[in-house]
Short mmCIF file of N, CA, C and O in Angstrom, two decimals:
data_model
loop_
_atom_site.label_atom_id
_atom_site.label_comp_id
_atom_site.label_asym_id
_atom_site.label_seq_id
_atom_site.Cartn_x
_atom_site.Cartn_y
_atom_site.Cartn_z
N UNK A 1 38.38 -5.39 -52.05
CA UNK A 1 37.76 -6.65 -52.38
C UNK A 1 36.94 -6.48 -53.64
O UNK A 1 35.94 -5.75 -53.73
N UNK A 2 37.34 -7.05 -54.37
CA UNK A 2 36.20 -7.26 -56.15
C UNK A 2 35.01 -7.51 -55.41
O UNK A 2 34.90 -8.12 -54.35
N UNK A 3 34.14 -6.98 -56.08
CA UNK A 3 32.74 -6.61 -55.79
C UNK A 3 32.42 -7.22 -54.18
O UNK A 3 31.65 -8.17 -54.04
N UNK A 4 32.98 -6.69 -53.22
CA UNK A 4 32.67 -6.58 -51.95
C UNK A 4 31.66 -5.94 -51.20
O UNK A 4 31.61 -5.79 -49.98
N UNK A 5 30.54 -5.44 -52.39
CA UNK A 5 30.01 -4.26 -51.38
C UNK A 5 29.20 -5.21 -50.46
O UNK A 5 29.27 -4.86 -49.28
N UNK A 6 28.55 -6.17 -50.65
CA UNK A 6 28.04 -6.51 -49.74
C UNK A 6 28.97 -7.47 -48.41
O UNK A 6 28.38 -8.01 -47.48
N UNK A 7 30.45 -7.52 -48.60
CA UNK A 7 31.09 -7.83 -47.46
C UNK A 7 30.45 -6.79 -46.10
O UNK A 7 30.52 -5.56 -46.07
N UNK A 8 29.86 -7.62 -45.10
CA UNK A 8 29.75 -6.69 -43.72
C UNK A 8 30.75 -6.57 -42.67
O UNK A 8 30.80 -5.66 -41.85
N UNK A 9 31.54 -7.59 -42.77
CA UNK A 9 32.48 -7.52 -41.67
C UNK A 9 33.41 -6.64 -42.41
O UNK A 9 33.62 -6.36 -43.59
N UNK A 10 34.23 -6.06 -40.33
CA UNK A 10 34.92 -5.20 -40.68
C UNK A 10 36.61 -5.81 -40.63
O UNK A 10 36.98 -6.82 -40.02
N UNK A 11 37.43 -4.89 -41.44
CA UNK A 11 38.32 -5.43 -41.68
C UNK A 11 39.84 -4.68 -41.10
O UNK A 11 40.11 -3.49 -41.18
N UNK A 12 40.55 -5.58 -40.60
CA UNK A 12 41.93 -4.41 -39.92
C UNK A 12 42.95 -5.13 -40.23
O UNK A 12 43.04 -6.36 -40.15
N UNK A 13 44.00 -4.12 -40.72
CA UNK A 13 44.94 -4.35 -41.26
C UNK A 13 45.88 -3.71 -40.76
O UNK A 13 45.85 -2.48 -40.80
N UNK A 14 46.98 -4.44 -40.15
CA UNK A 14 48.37 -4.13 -39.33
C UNK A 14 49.35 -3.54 -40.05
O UNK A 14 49.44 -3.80 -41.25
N UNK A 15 50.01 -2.87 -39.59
CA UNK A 15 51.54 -2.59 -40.47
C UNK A 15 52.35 -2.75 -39.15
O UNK A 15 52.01 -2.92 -37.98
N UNK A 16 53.57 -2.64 -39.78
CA UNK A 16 54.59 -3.40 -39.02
C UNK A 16 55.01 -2.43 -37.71
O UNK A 16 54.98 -1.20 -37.80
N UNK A 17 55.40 -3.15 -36.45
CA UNK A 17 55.70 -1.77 -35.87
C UNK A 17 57.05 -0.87 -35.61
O UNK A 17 58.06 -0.99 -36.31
N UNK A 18 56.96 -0.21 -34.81
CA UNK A 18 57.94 0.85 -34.42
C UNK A 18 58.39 1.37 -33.13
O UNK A 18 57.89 0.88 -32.12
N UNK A 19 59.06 2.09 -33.05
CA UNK A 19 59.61 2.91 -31.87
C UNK A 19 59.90 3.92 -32.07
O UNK A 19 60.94 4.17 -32.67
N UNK A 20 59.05 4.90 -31.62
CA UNK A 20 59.64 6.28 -31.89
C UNK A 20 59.58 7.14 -30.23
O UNK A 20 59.24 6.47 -29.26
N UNK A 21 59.81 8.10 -30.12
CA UNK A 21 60.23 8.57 -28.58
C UNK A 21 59.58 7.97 -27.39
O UNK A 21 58.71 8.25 -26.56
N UNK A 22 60.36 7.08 -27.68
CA UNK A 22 59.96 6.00 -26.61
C UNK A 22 58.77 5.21 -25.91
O UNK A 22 58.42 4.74 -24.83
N UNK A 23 58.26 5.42 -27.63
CA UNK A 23 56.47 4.25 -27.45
C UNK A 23 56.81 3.43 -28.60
O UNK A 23 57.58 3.61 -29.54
N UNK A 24 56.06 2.52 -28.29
CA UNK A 24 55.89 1.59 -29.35
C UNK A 24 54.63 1.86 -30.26
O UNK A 24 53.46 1.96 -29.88
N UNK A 25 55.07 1.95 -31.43
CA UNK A 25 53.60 2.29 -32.22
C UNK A 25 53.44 1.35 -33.63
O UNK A 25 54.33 0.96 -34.37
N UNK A 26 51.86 1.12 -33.73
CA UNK A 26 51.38 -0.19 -34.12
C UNK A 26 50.30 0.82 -35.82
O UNK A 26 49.19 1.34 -35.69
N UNK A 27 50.98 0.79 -36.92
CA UNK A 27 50.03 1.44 -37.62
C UNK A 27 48.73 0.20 -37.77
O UNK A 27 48.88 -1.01 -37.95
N UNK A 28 47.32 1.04 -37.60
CA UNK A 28 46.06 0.10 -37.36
C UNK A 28 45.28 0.86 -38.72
O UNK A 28 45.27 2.09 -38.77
N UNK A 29 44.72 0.19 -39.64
CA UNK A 29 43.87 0.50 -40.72
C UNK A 29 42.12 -0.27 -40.59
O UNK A 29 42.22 -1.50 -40.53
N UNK A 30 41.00 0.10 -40.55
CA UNK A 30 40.08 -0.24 -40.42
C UNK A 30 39.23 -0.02 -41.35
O UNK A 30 39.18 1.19 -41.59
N UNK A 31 38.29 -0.84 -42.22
CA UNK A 31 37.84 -0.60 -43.42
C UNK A 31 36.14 -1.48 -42.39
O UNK A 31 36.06 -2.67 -42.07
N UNK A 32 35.09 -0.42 -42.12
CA UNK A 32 33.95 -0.84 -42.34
C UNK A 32 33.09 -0.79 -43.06
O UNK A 32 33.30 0.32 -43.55
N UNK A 33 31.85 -1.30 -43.73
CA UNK A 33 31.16 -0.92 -44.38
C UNK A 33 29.95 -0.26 -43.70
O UNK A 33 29.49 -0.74 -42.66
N UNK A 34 29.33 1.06 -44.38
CA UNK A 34 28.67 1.93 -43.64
C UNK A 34 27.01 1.44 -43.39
O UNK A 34 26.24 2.16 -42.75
N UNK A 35 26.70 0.46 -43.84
CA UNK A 35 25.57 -0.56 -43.63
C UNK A 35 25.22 -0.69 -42.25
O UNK A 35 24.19 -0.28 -41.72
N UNK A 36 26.37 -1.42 -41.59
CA UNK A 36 26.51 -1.81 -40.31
C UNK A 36 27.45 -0.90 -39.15
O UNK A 36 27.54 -1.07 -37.93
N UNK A 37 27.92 -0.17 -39.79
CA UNK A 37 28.91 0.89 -38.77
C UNK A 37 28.96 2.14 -39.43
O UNK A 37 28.93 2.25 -40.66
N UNK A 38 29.08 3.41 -38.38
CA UNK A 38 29.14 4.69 -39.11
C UNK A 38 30.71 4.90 -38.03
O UNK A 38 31.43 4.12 -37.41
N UNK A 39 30.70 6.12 -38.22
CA UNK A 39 32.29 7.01 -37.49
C UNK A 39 32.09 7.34 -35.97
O UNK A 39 32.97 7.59 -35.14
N UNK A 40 30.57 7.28 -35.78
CA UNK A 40 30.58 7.39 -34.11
C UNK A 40 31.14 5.71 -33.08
O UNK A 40 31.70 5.49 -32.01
N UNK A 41 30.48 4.81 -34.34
CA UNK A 41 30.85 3.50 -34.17
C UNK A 41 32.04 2.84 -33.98
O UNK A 41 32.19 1.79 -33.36
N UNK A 42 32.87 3.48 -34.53
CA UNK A 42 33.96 3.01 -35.34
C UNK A 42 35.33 3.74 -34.09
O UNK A 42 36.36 3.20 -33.68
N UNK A 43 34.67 5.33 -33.75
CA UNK A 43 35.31 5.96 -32.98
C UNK A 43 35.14 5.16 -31.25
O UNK A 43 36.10 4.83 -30.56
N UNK A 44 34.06 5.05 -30.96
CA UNK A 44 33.97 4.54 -29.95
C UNK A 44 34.96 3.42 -29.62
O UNK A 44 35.53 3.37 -28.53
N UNK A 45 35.16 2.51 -30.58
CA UNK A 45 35.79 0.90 -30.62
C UNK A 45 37.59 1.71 -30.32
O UNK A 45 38.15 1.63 -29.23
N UNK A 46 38.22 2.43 -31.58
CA UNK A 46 39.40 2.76 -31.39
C UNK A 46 39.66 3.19 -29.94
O UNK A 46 40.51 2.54 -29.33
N UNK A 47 38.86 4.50 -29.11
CA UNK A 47 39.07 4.63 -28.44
C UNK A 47 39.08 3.95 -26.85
O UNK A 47 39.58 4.25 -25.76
N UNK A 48 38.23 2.87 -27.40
CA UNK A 48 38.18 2.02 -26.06
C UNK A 48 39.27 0.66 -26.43
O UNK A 48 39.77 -0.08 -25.58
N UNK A 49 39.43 0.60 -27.62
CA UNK A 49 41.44 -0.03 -28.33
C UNK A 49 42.39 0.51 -27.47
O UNK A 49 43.13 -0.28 -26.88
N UNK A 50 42.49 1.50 -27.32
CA UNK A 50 42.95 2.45 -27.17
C UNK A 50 43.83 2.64 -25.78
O UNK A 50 45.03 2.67 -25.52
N UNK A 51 42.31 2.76 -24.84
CA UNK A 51 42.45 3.07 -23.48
C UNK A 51 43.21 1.22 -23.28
O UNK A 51 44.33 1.09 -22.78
N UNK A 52 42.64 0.39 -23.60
CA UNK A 52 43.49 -0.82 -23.09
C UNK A 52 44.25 -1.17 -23.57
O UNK A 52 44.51 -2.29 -23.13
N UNK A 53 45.10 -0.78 -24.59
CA UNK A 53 46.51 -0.90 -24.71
C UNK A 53 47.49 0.17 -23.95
O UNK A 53 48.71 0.03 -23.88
N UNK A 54 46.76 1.24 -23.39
CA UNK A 54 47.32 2.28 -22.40
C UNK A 54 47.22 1.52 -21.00
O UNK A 54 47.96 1.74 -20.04
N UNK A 55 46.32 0.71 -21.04
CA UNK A 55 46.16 0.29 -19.07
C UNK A 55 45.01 1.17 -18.75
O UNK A 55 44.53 0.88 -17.65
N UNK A 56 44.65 1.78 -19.13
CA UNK A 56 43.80 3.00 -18.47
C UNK A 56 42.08 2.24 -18.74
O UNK A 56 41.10 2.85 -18.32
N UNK A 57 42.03 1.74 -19.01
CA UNK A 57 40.02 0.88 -19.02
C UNK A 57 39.67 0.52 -17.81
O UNK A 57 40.36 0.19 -16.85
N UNK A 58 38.85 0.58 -17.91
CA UNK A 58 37.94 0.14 -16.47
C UNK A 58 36.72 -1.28 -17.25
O UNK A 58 36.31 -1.41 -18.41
N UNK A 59 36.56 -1.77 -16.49
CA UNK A 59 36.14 -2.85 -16.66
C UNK A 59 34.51 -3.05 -16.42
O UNK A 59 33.99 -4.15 -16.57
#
């Protein structure tokens, strides 16, 4: 984004998907700005993405 630094929201960007040994896989790109989110942040979210596209979350 031209002079975006102060954009705060975060941003995700899809690519198309696939099939490879027999999963379906979804490339996911995530662009936050470090203002409002760091990598513990960021990790937490994927992995709880994650667990509920597996079935495996608890509620």
């Amino acid at each position: 984004m031209q002079n975006g630094y102060d954009f705060l929201l975060p941003i995700f960007t899809m690519g198309k998907f696939y099939e490879s040994d027999g999963k379906t896989l979804l490339p996911l790109a995530v662009q936050v700005h470090h203002a409002v989110c760091d990598g513990f942040h960021l990790c937490s979210f994927v992995n709880s993405l994650q667990a509920r596209l597996d079935g495996t979350a608890s509620l």
